[in-house]
mmCIF file of C-alpha atoms in Angstrom:
data_model
loop_
_atom_site.group_PDB
_atom_site.id
_atom_site.type_symbol
_atom_site.label_atom_id
_atom_site.label_comp_id
_atom_site.label_asym_id
_atom_site.label_seq_id
_atom_site.Cartn_x
_atom_site.Cartn_y
_atom_site.Cartn_z
ATOM 1 C CA GLN A 1 7.461 94.113 -35.167
ATOM 2 C CA ALA A 2 10.598 94.172 -37.944
ATOM 3 C CA THR A 3 12.027 90.896 -38.673
ATOM 4 C CA PRO A 4 14.906 91.880 -40.369
ATOM 5 C CA THR A 5 15.349 89.956 -43.858
ATOM 6 C CA SER A 6 19.197 89.309 -45.905
ATOM 7 C CA GLN A 7 18.478 93.102 -47.502
ATOM 8 C CA GLN A 8 18.530 95.087 -44.488
ATOM 9 C CA THR A 9 22.467 96.333 -43.884
ATOM 10 C CA PHE A 10 23.402 97.838 -40.516
ATOM 11 C CA ALA A 11 26.859 100.679 -39.942
ATOM 12 C CA PRO A 12 28.903 99.902 -37.407
ATOM 13 C CA LEU A 13 27.517 101.767 -34.103
ATOM 14 C CA PRO A 14 30.119 104.674 -32.632
ATOM 15 C CA GLY A 15 32.402 102.768 -31.086
ATOM 16 C CA ILE A 16 31.893 99.656 -31.766
ATOM 17 C CA SER A 17 33.585 97.303 -33.890
ATOM 18 C CA TRP A 18 32.054 94.994 -36.836
ATOM 19 C CA VAL A 19 33.696 92.345 -34.435
ATOM 20 C CA ALA A 20 31.820 93.204 -31.450
ATOM 21 C CA MET A 21 28.601 93.450 -33.211
ATOM 22 C CA ALA A 22 28.568 89.861 -34.746
ATOM 23 C CA ALA A 23 29.983 88.373 -31.069
ATOM 24 C CA LEU A 24 27.060 90.160 -29.293
ATOM 25 C CA ALA A 25 25.591 88.997 -32.188
ATOM 26 C CA CYS A 26 26.398 85.290 -31.974
ATOM 27 C CA ALA A 27 25.402 85.862 -27.698
ATOM 28 C CA ALA A 28 21.367 86.712 -28.944
ATOM 29 C CA CYS A 29 21.645 84.230 -31.505
ATOM 30 C CA ARG A 30 22.526 81.145 -28.211
ATOM 31 C CA ARG A 31 19.972 83.087 -25.894
ATOM 32 C CA PHE A 32 17.257 82.523 -28.242
ATOM 33 C CA GLY A 33 17.962 80.090 -29.908
ATOM 34 C CA GLY A 34 18.520 80.600 -33.113
ATOM 35 C CA LEU A 35 19.000 83.062 -35.420
ATOM 36 C CA PRO A 36 14.880 82.895 -36.671
ATOM 37 C CA ARG A 37 14.200 83.391 -33.605
ATOM 38 C CA ALA A 38 16.109 85.615 -33.332
ATOM 39 C CA GLY A 39 16.645 88.162 -35.394
ATOM 40 C CA ALA A 40 14.154 90.973 -34.612
ATOM 41 C CA ARG A 41 15.539 90.485 -30.753
ATOM 42 C CA VAL A 42 18.978 91.158 -32.082
ATOM 43 C CA VAL A 43 17.694 94.727 -33.840
ATOM 44 C CA VAL A 44 16.556 95.453 -30.492
ATOM 45 C CA LEU A 45 19.541 94.627 -28.900
ATOM 46 C CA LEU A 46 21.491 96.621 -30.757
ATOM 47 C CA ALA A 47 19.232 99.419 -30.953
ATOM 48 C CA LEU A 48 18.879 99.760 -27.136
ATOM 49 C CA LEU A 49 22.974 99.611 -27.292
ATOM 50 C CA GLY A 50 23.249 102.091 -29.743
ATOM 51 C CA SER A 51 21.408 104.444 -28.081
ATOM 52 C CA SER A 52 23.009 103.779 -24.867
ATOM 53 C CA VAL A 53 26.305 104.771 -26.252
ATOM 54 C CA ALA A 54 25.036 107.656 -28.241
ATOM 55 C CA GLU A 55 24.101 109.151 -25.160
ATOM 56 C CA CYS A 56 27.469 108.388 -23.146
ATOM 57 C CA GLY A 57 28.768 110.206 -26.068
ATOM 58 C CA ALA A 58 26.166 112.690 -26.056
ATOM 59 C CA ALA A 59 27.211 113.291 -22.055
ATOM 60 C CA LYS A 60 30.926 112.458 -21.931
ATOM 61 C CA LYS A 61 32.769 115.869 -20.019
ATOM 62 C CA SER A 62 33.934 118.200 -21.514
ATOM 63 C CA PRO A 63 37.653 119.038 -22.340
ATOM 64 C CA ARG A 64 39.524 120.316 -18.741
ATOM 65 C CA PRO A 65 39.605 124.349 -18.102
ATOM 66 C CA PRO A 66 42.527 125.682 -17.821
ATOM 67 C CA ARG A 67 43.742 125.965 -14.063
ATOM 68 C CA VAL A 68 41.319 123.542 -13.076
ATOM 69 C CA ALA A 69 43.912 121.570 -11.265
ATOM 70 C CA LYS A 70 44.974 118.067 -13.198
ATOM 71 C CA SER A 71 44.064 116.297 -10.320
ATOM 72 C CA ALA A 72 39.885 117.606 -10.414
ATOM 73 C CA ARG A 73 37.828 114.618 -11.894
ATOM 74 C CA GLN A 74 35.095 116.295 -12.139
ATOM 75 C CA GLY A 75 32.904 119.557 -11.249
ATOM 76 C CA TRP A 76 32.547 121.825 -14.793
ATOM 77 C CA GLY A 77 30.944 121.829 -18.013
ATOM 78 C CA GLY A 78 26.862 121.668 -18.512
ATOM 79 C CA GLY A 79 26.445 125.271 -19.399
ATOM 80 C CA SER A 80 25.942 127.019 -22.338
ATOM 81 C CA ALA A 81 27.150 129.835 -24.889
ATOM 82 C CA GLU A 82 23.350 131.392 -24.513
ATOM 83 C CA LEU A 83 24.263 132.119 -20.860
ATOM 84 C CA PRO A 84 24.287 136.010 -20.047
ATOM 85 C CA GLY A 85 27.553 137.278 -19.246
ATOM 86 C CA HIS A 86 29.237 134.429 -21.191
ATOM 87 C CA GLY A 87 32.460 135.376 -22.904
ATOM 88 C CA LEU A 88 32.091 138.636 -20.724
ATOM 89 C CA PRO A 89 34.513 139.766 -17.857
ATOM 90 C CA MET A 90 33.929 139.907 -15.064
ATOM 91 C CA MET A 91 33.296 143.072 -14.138
ATOM 92 C CA GLN A 92 30.312 143.131 -16.304
ATOM 93 C CA GLN A 93 28.431 140.485 -15.035
ATOM 94 C CA ALA A 94 24.880 140.910 -13.528
ATOM 95 C CA ASN A 95 23.956 140.848 -9.319
ATOM 96 C CA ARG A 96 25.880 143.329 -9.388
ATOM 97 C CA LEU A 97 25.963 145.890 -5.772
ATOM 98 C CA PRO A 98 27.741 148.715 -5.012
ATOM 99 C CA LEU A 99 30.426 149.512 -2.576
ATOM 100 C CA GLU A 100 30.043 151.201 1.010
ATOM 101 C CA GLU A 101 31.792 153.960 1.010
ATOM 102 C CA LEU A 102 33.180 156.915 3.759
ATOM 103 C CA HIS A 103 34.080 159.754 4.105
ATOM 104 C CA GLU A 104 35.398 160.470 7.275
ATOM 105 C CA VAL A 105 38.277 158.168 8.850
ATOM 106 C CA PRO A 106 36.488 156.190 11.419
ATOM 107 C CA ASP A 107 37.179 155.330 15.086
ATOM 108 C CA TRP A 108 38.512 151.397 16.294
ATOM 109 C CA LEU A 109 35.578 150.686 17.585
ATOM 110 C CA THR A 110 32.889 152.066 15.337
ATOM 111 C CA PHE A 111 34.942 150.555 12.099
ATOM 112 C CA TYR A 112 35.944 146.906 13.840
ATOM 113 C CA GLU A 113 31.617 146.319 14.205
ATOM 114 C CA SER A 114 30.242 147.326 11.571
ATOM 115 C CA TYR A 115 32.628 146.798 9.104
ATOM 116 C CA VAL A 116 35.006 143.430 10.924
ATOM 117 C CA ARG A 117 32.975 142.067 12.541
ATOM 118 C CA LYS A 118 30.290 141.812 10.467
ATOM 119 C CA ASN A 119 32.267 140.787 7.570
ATOM 120 C CA VAL A 120 31.698 144.124 5.056
ATOM 121 C CA PRO A 121 34.369 145.618 2.653
ATOM 122 C CA VAL A 122 34.546 149.067 3.284
ATOM 123 C CA VAL A 123 36.255 151.950 0.869
ATOM 124 C CA ILE A 124 37.510 154.877 3.013
ATOM 125 C CA ARG A 125 37.450 157.949 0.784
ATOM 126 C CA GLY A 126 41.081 160.082 0.481
ATOM 127 C CA ALA A 127 42.496 157.917 3.974
ATOM 128 C CA ALA A 128 45.672 157.100 2.446
ATOM 129 C CA GLN A 129 46.358 160.857 1.949
ATOM 130 C CA SER A 130 47.902 161.706 4.827
ATOM 131 C CA LEU A 131 50.652 158.546 4.579
ATOM 132 C CA PRO A 132 53.839 160.364 3.551
ATOM 133 C CA ALA A 133 54.227 157.484 -0.070
ATOM 134 C CA TYR A 134 51.244 159.475 -1.113
ATOM 135 C CA ALA A 135 52.901 162.099 -1.293
ATOM 136 C CA LYS A 136 56.836 161.256 -2.034
ATOM 137 C CA TRP A 137 56.501 158.061 -3.833
ATOM 138 C CA THR A 138 57.135 159.478 -7.163
ATOM 139 C CA ASP A 139 58.859 157.073 -10.300
ATOM 140 C CA GLU A 140 62.138 159.217 -9.360
ATOM 141 C CA TYR A 141 61.938 158.481 -5.639
ATOM 142 C CA LEU A 142 61.599 154.754 -6.100
ATOM 143 C CA LYS A 143 64.133 154.486 -8.855
ATOM 144 C CA GLN A 144 66.991 156.373 -6.304
ATOM 145 C CA HIS A 145 65.907 154.163 -3.253
ATOM 146 C CA TRP A 146 65.091 150.433 -4.370
ATOM 147 C CA GLY A 147 66.921 151.333 -7.994
ATOM 148 C CA LYS A 148 68.263 148.373 -7.688
ATOM 149 C CA LYS A 149 66.486 146.197 -5.379
ATOM 150 C CA PRO A 150 66.327 143.104 -7.412
ATOM 151 C CA ILE A 151 62.674 142.058 -8.509
ATOM 152 C CA SER A 152 60.556 139.480 -10.409
ATOM 153 C CA ALA A 153 58.081 141.928 -12.312
ATOM 154 C CA GLU A 154 54.468 139.248 -14.436
ATOM 155 C CA LEU A 155 55.641 139.654 -17.654
ATOM 156 C CA ASN A 156 51.914 138.985 -18.653
ATOM 157 C CA LYS A 157 49.371 142.182 -17.439
ATOM 158 C CA SER A 158 46.139 139.390 -17.508
ATOM 159 C CA GLU A 159 47.382 137.765 -14.209
ATOM 160 C CA THR A 160 47.555 133.780 -13.996
ATOM 161 C CA ARG A 161 48.964 132.126 -11.098
ATOM 162 C CA GLY A 162 52.614 130.737 -11.354
ATOM 163 C CA GLY A 163 52.365 132.862 -15.152
ATOM 164 C CA PRO A 164 55.575 133.714 -16.810
ATOM 165 C CA THR A 165 57.685 136.002 -14.728
ATOM 166 C CA VAL A 166 61.224 138.335 -15.802
ATOM 167 C CA GLN A 167 64.493 138.717 -13.294
ATOM 168 C CA MET A 168 65.056 142.290 -13.187
ATOM 169 C CA SER A 169 66.071 145.502 -11.230
ATOM 170 C CA PHE A 170 63.032 147.997 -9.926
ATOM 171 C CA GLY A 171 64.437 150.575 -11.785
ATOM 172 C CA GLN A 172 65.123 148.861 -15.053
ATOM 173 C CA PHE A 173 60.929 147.781 -14.374
ATOM 174 C CA LEU A 174 59.907 151.489 -13.987
ATOM 175 C CA ASP A 175 62.254 153.077 -17.296
ATOM 176 C CA GLU A 176 60.740 149.812 -19.181
ATOM 177 C CA ILE A 177 57.173 149.804 -18.508
ATOM 178 C CA TYR A 178 55.950 152.466 -20.555
ATOM 179 C CA THR A 179 57.670 152.394 -23.134
ATOM 180 C CA GLU A 180 55.388 150.625 -26.530
ATOM 181 C CA GLN A 181 57.828 147.646 -26.559
ATOM 182 C CA ARG A 182 56.379 146.133 -23.126
ATOM 183 C CA ASP A 183 52.295 147.406 -24.357
ATOM 184 C CA GLY A 184 50.214 144.644 -22.407
ATOM 185 C CA GLN A 185 53.153 143.537 -20.073
ATOM 186 C CA LEU A 186 54.742 144.041 -16.708
ATOM 187 C CA TYR A 187 53.258 144.475 -13.756
ATOM 188 C CA ALA A 188 55.622 143.790 -9.988
ATOM 189 C CA ILE A 189 54.568 143.277 -6.624
ATOM 190 C CA VAL A 190 56.736 144.502 -4.857
ATOM 191 C CA ASP A 191 58.090 142.967 -1.127
ATOM 192 C CA PHE A 192 59.073 144.947 1.695
ATOM 193 C CA ASP A 193 58.369 143.134 5.204
ATOM 194 C CA GLY A 194 61.901 143.598 6.114
ATOM 195 C CA ASP A 195 62.651 146.729 4.432
ATOM 196 C CA ALA A 196 62.542 149.703 7.285
ATOM 197 C CA LYS A 197 63.561 153.062 4.933
ATOM 198 C CA ALA A 198 59.925 151.416 2.950
ATOM 199 C CA LYS A 199 57.758 150.938 5.532
ATOM 200 C CA ALA A 200 58.640 154.319 7.289
ATOM 201 C CA ASP A 201 56.296 155.537 4.940
ATOM 202 C CA ILE A 202 53.781 153.706 5.378
ATOM 203 C CA ARG A 203 51.276 154.414 8.366
ATOM 204 C CA LEU A 204 47.837 152.759 8.695
ATOM 205 C CA PRO A 205 44.340 154.250 9.272
ATOM 206 C CA ALA A 206 43.511 155.702 12.203
ATOM 207 C CA SER A 207 40.788 153.053 12.480
ATOM 208 C CA ILE A 208 43.592 150.406 12.927
ATOM 209 C CA LEU A 209 46.405 152.022 14.112
ATOM 210 C CA CYS A 210 46.554 149.787 17.655
ATOM 211 C CA LYS A 211 48.791 148.068 19.679
ATOM 212 C CA GLU A 212 46.624 145.114 18.998
ATOM 213 C CA ILE A 213 46.876 145.363 15.231
ATOM 214 C CA LEU A 214 49.727 143.503 13.788
ATOM 215 C CA PRO A 215 50.719 143.417 10.471
ATOM 216 C CA GLN A 216 51.635 140.371 8.763
ATOM 217 C CA SER A 217 53.708 141.912 5.541
ATOM 218 C CA VAL A 218 53.153 145.047 3.651
ATOM 219 C CA THR A 219 53.558 145.022 -0.212
ATOM 220 C CA LEU A 220 53.707 147.410 -3.430
ATOM 221 C CA TRP A 221 51.505 146.632 -6.334
ATOM 222 C CA ILE A 222 52.477 148.671 -9.547
ATOM 223 C CA SER A 223 52.377 149.159 -13.289
ATOM 224 C CA SER A 224 51.821 151.180 -15.968
ATOM 225 C CA GLY A 225 47.854 150.384 -15.935
ATOM 226 C CA GLY A 226 45.766 147.830 -17.478
ATOM 227 C CA THR A 227 46.260 145.116 -15.441
ATOM 228 C CA THR A 228 43.492 142.950 -14.471
ATOM 229 C CA SER A 229 44.287 140.550 -11.326
ATOM 230 C CA VAL A 230 42.692 136.521 -11.599
ATOM 231 C CA LEU A 231 39.538 135.922 -8.502
ATOM 232 C CA HIS A 232 41.368 135.130 -5.023
ATOM 233 C CA GLN A 233 41.393 135.281 -1.490
ATOM 234 C CA ASP A 234 43.634 136.015 1.286
ATOM 235 C CA ASP A 235 43.774 134.355 4.932
ATOM 236 C CA ALA A 236 44.184 137.999 6.560
ATOM 237 C CA GLU A 237 42.352 140.818 6.886
ATOM 238 C CA ASN A 238 43.216 143.601 4.299
ATOM 239 C CA VAL A 239 43.702 146.794 3.338
ATOM 240 C CA LEU A 240 44.950 148.393 0.272
ATOM 241 C CA MET A 241 45.607 151.885 -0.119
ATOM 242 C CA MET A 242 46.003 153.696 -3.462
ATOM 243 C CA LEU A 243 48.742 155.903 -3.758
ATOM 244 C CA ALA A 244 48.282 156.751 -7.616
ATOM 245 C CA GLY A 245 45.674 155.830 -10.152
ATOM 246 C CA ARG A 246 42.719 153.986 -9.928
ATOM 247 C CA LYS A 247 41.740 150.025 -9.629
ATOM 248 C CA GLN A 248 38.306 148.918 -10.287
ATOM 249 C CA VAL A 249 37.557 145.794 -7.749
ATOM 250 C CA MET A 250 35.251 143.003 -7.834
ATOM 251 C CA LEU A 251 34.526 141.582 -4.261
ATOM 252 C CA VAL A 252 33.016 138.444 -3.715
ATOM 253 C CA HIS A 253 31.457 137.128 0.025
ATOM 254 C CA GLN A 254 33.269 133.619 0.890
ATOM 255 C CA ASP A 255 29.981 131.818 1.133
ATOM 256 C CA GLN A 256 30.190 131.654 -2.622
ATOM 257 C CA ALA A 257 33.000 129.153 -2.913
ATOM 258 C CA GLN A 258 30.955 126.761 -4.788
ATOM 259 C CA ASN A 259 29.899 129.600 -7.174
ATOM 260 C CA LEU A 260 33.356 130.144 -8.363
ATOM 261 C CA TYR A 261 34.894 126.838 -8.610
ATOM 262 C CA ALA A 262 37.009 127.326 -5.697
ATOM 263 C CA PRO A 263 37.440 123.527 -5.536
ATOM 264 C CA LEU A 264 38.855 123.094 -7.991
ATOM 265 C CA ALA A 265 41.122 125.604 -8.620
ATOM 266 C CA GLU A 266 44.197 124.761 -9.977
ATOM 267 C CA ALA A 267 45.691 127.221 -7.886
ATOM 268 C CA ARG A 268 44.477 127.039 -4.066
ATOM 269 C CA GLY A 269 42.397 130.770 -3.167
ATOM 270 C CA SER A 270 42.113 131.119 -6.386
ATOM 271 C CA SER A 271 38.904 130.455 -8.672
ATOM 272 C CA PRO A 272 39.489 128.429 -12.243
ATOM 273 C CA VAL A 273 37.114 131.077 -14.216
ATOM 274 C CA HIS A 274 38.904 133.875 -15.925
ATOM 275 C CA GLN A 275 38.915 136.891 -15.594
ATOM 276 C CA ASN A 276 38.551 138.639 -18.709
ATOM 277 C CA ALA A 277 36.539 136.226 -20.408
ATOM 278 C CA VAL A 278 33.975 134.534 -18.165
ATOM 279 C CA ASP A 279 32.909 130.387 -19.702
ATOM 280 C CA MET A 280 29.661 129.759 -19.424
ATOM 281 C CA VAL A 281 29.618 126.166 -20.522
ATOM 282 C CA ALA A 282 32.579 125.066 -18.117
ATOM 283 C CA PHE A 283 31.186 127.394 -15.408
ATOM 284 C CA PRO A 284 27.521 127.995 -15.341
ATOM 285 C CA LYS A 285 27.350 128.507 -10.986
ATOM 286 C CA PHE A 286 29.310 131.907 -12.161
ATOM 287 C CA ALA A 287 26.385 133.112 -13.201
ATOM 288 C CA ASN A 288 24.519 133.235 -9.734
ATOM 289 C CA VAL A 289 27.382 134.972 -8.410
ATOM 290 C CA SER A 290 26.069 137.771 -6.305
ATOM 291 C CA TRP A 291 28.670 140.244 -5.781
ATOM 292 C CA ILE A 292 30.088 143.566 -5.125
ATOM 293 C CA PHE A 293 31.607 146.483 -7.319
ATOM 294 C CA GLY A 294 33.466 149.171 -5.833
ATOM 295 C CA GLU A 295 36.071 151.957 -7.895
ATOM 296 C CA ILE A 296 38.918 152.992 -5.858
ATOM 297 C CA VAL A 297 40.998 155.476 -6.567
ATOM 298 C CA ALA A 298 44.245 157.564 -5.204
ATOM 299 C CA GLY A 299 44.327 158.460 -1.492
ATOM 300 C CA ASP A 300 41.558 155.948 -0.640
ATOM 301 C CA VAL A 301 41.477 153.108 1.474
ATOM 302 C CA LEU A 302 40.090 149.878 1.187
ATOM 303 C CA TYR A 303 38.790 147.376 3.364
ATOM 304 C CA ILE A 304 38.953 143.872 2.494
ATOM 305 C CA PRO A 305 37.454 141.386 4.950
ATOM 306 C CA HIS A 306 39.486 138.180 5.641
ATOM 307 C CA SER A 307 38.934 135.316 3.338
ATOM 308 C CA TYR A 308 36.992 137.438 1.546
ATOM 309 C CA TRP A 309 36.781 136.898 -2.689
ATOM 310 C CA HIS A 310 38.129 139.562 -4.998
ATOM 311 C CA GLN A 311 39.588 140.365 -8.789
ATOM 312 C CA LEU A 312 40.523 143.911 -9.286
ATOM 313 C CA ASN A 313 41.737 145.399 -12.627
ATOM 314 C CA SER A 314 43.763 148.879 -12.491
ATOM 315 C CA PHE A 315 43.835 152.167 -15.316
ATOM 316 C CA ASP A 316 46.723 154.731 -15.742
ATOM 317 C CA ARG A 317 50.770 154.420 -13.688
ATOM 318 C CA ASN A 318 49.109 152.700 -10.807
ATOM 319 C CA LEU A 319 50.311 151.962 -7.057
ATOM 320 C CA GLY A 320 49.269 150.378 -4.615
ATOM 321 C CA LEU A 321 50.106 150.060 -1.003
ATOM 322 C CA ASN A 322 48.853 146.039 0.582
ATOM 323 C CA VAL A 323 48.842 145.415 4.607
ATOM 324 C CA TRP A 324 47.470 142.614 5.902
ATOM 325 C CA TRP A 325 47.068 141.734 9.063
ATOM 326 C CA GLN A 326 45.184 140.991 12.024
ATOM 327 C CA HIS A 327 44.145 141.653 15.644
ATOM 328 C CA SER A 328 45.974 139.681 18.385
ATOM 329 C CA ASP A 329 41.982 137.896 19.286
ATOM 330 C CA ASP A 330 41.353 137.218 15.669
ATOM 331 C CA TRP A 331 41.969 133.396 17.464
ATOM 332 C CA ARG A 332 39.038 133.937 18.953
ATOM 333 C CA TRP A 333 36.988 132.951 16.009
ATOM 334 C CA TRP A 334 39.171 131.874 13.272
ATOM 335 C CA ASP A 335 40.567 128.385 14.059
ATOM 336 C CA PRO A 336 42.977 128.231 10.487
ATOM 337 C CA HIS A 337 44.247 124.320 11.642
ATOM 338 C CA ASN A 338 40.429 123.201 11.924
ATOM 339 C CA ALA A 339 39.081 121.915 8.271
ATOM 340 C CA GLU A 340 35.741 121.344 9.408
ATOM 341 C CA GLU A 341 35.077 125.183 9.793
ATOM 342 C CA TYR A 342 38.136 126.562 7.948
ATOM 343 C CA ASP A 343 38.369 125.688 4.616
ATOM 344 C CA ILE A 344 38.499 127.878 1.425
ATOM 345 C CA THR A 345 37.008 125.597 -1.081
ATOM 346 C CA ARG A 346 34.003 124.369 0.689
ATOM 347 C CA PHE A 347 32.107 127.668 2.478
ATOM 348 C CA GLY A 348 28.798 127.557 0.605
ATOM 349 C CA SER A 349 28.562 124.039 0.651
ATOM 350 C CA ASP A 350 26.258 121.787 2.279
ATOM 351 C CA GLY A 351 26.465 121.722 6.085
ATOM 352 C CA PHE A 352 29.781 123.800 6.168
ATOM 353 C CA PRO A 353 29.527 126.684 8.805
ATOM 354 C CA ARG A 354 28.463 129.988 6.997
ATOM 355 C CA PHE A 355 31.740 132.100 7.466
ATOM 356 C CA ASP A 356 29.518 134.639 8.782
ATOM 357 C CA ASP A 357 28.725 132.913 12.024
ATOM 358 C CA LEU A 358 32.777 132.110 12.788
ATOM 359 C CA LYS A 359 32.920 136.027 12.015
ATOM 360 C CA SER A 360 30.038 136.342 14.992
ATOM 361 C CA ARG A 361 32.176 133.904 17.439
ATOM 362 C CA ALA A 362 35.085 137.489 17.567
ATOM 363 C CA SER A 363 35.544 139.293 21.053
ATOM 364 C CA ALA A 364 32.476 141.863 20.889
ATOM 365 C CA THR A 365 34.412 144.925 21.973
ATOM 366 C CA PRO A 366 38.382 143.710 21.587
ATOM 367 C CA PRO A 367 41.185 145.477 23.346
ATOM 368 C CA CYS A 368 43.372 148.899 20.722
ATOM 369 C CA THR A 369 46.320 150.794 22.721
ATOM 370 C CA PRO A 370 46.364 153.818 20.364
ATOM 371 C CA LEU A 371 49.670 154.408 19.113
ATOM 372 C CA PRO A 372 50.918 157.977 18.056
ATOM 373 C CA GLU A 373 49.158 159.686 14.736
ATOM 374 C CA ASP A 374 52.499 159.676 13.598
ATOM 375 C CA ALA A 375 53.496 156.036 14.239
ATOM 376 C CA ASP A 376 54.812 154.238 10.973
ATOM 377 C CA LEU A 377 54.876 150.291 9.943
ATOM 378 C CA SER A 378 58.724 150.515 11.022
ATOM 379 C CA LYS A 379 57.462 151.593 14.632
ATOM 380 C CA MET A 380 54.623 148.620 14.561
ATOM 381 C CA ARG A 381 55.141 144.619 14.789
ATOM 382 C CA PHE A 382 54.822 142.465 11.949
ATOM 383 C CA MET A 383 53.639 138.753 12.466
ATOM 384 C CA ALA A 384 54.059 135.783 9.602
ATOM 385 C CA GLU A 385 51.193 134.575 8.880
ATOM 386 C CA ASP A 386 52.227 131.405 9.320
ATOM 387 C CA LYS A 387 53.839 132.238 13.018
ATOM 388 C CA PHE A 388 49.537 134.062 13.712
ATOM 389 C CA LYS A 389 48.176 130.507 13.026
ATOM 390 C CA ASN A 390 50.718 128.221 15.302
ATOM 391 C CA LEU A 391 49.830 131.373 18.007
ATOM 392 C CA ALA A 392 45.971 130.964 17.255
ATOM 393 C CA ARG A 393 45.935 126.880 17.940
ATOM 394 C CA LYS A 394 47.512 127.469 21.230
ATOM 395 C CA MET A 395 46.015 130.160 22.241
ATOM 396 C CA ARG A 396 42.788 127.917 21.254
ATOM 397 C CA ALA A 397 44.018 124.946 22.723
ATOM 398 C CA ARG A 398 44.475 127.108 26.134
ATOM 399 C CA ALA A 399 41.243 128.169 26.406
ATOM 400 C CA ARG A 400 39.694 124.772 25.909
ATOM 401 C CA LYS A 401 41.625 123.669 28.649
ATOM 402 C CA LYS A 402 39.991 126.895 31.188
ATOM 403 C CA GLY A 403 36.688 125.613 29.645
ATOM 404 C CA GLU A 404 36.352 129.026 28.096
ATOM 405 C CA LEU A 405 35.469 127.754 24.092
#
């Protein structure tokens, strides 16, 4: 055992002042009966205290990463810059699988049984070429019909939810997006829900051209290319119809939500992991993500299942029409107000239902009353997301009373 002498000196421990150390020494002297008997034990006590403080400092939480909610207290960090994929874009991460492709438009029942009910994304090559908008929606046509339409354009092509926007007319946007001064800037999300003229140029793929399909919203995503979206999900079935350019897409199953750090996101329904540079120090579980990669070009239709996570990069003059929709029977599997079985931040966590098990509750053969081939969106009944969620709650309550659920 070492016995301290008057020549031994001590530096203050990290975060501990000399006054605090003196108080600890005095307390030890009283406990062990005076300085001569306490000396060695004081040294041991201080050494142990120093070790604990050092360990505490080493374990100190890393700074809160951008895009993590201020209400989150823990859940990030613990990773390493040595992990594969650190600093690389999402599209360059490992564990990549190919996107399924179809080269003919399937009928409703085939599409429903193979993709919708089974929760499987798919691209239907060439299926958007029959849309009037595919041939008509040049920049000149868009300016002619909607040039004065006020829009809110995203300033940065690398999306951040709640990022800076600029107010301008659609015509001004189309004039500026190709200029050198706007390099790296401007993309627009244009809402056409209440626009009969725009909806007259848009038709759903024949696979879902049914009376029972209820469109929620129709949106044009437009840029000169070079955009990167956040990784996010939507509370609806989704078809993305490409009118111009091409996109690369990352698709991630709902049950991967914990690896995406969905519970920590500042913007609900998105991942806090940055799409352009994955931080494996802050988000090491992202290395476990298994995902689907696909590329879609002008004329293609991409089906993204309900709540499936997706991230998209665009190239060249880029126009994509996005229609969110539900089937009138979807209340049979989807209980949107029941957070014990549907919570996009909890899928994949211990004890929480698997998303595929929820989707399997859907009708085996839901009805599809065919609409005319030339039926456009102006002739279809739209139902907003909130309205459908309330309808689902009422239908499920009614079915429970009848003993059907």
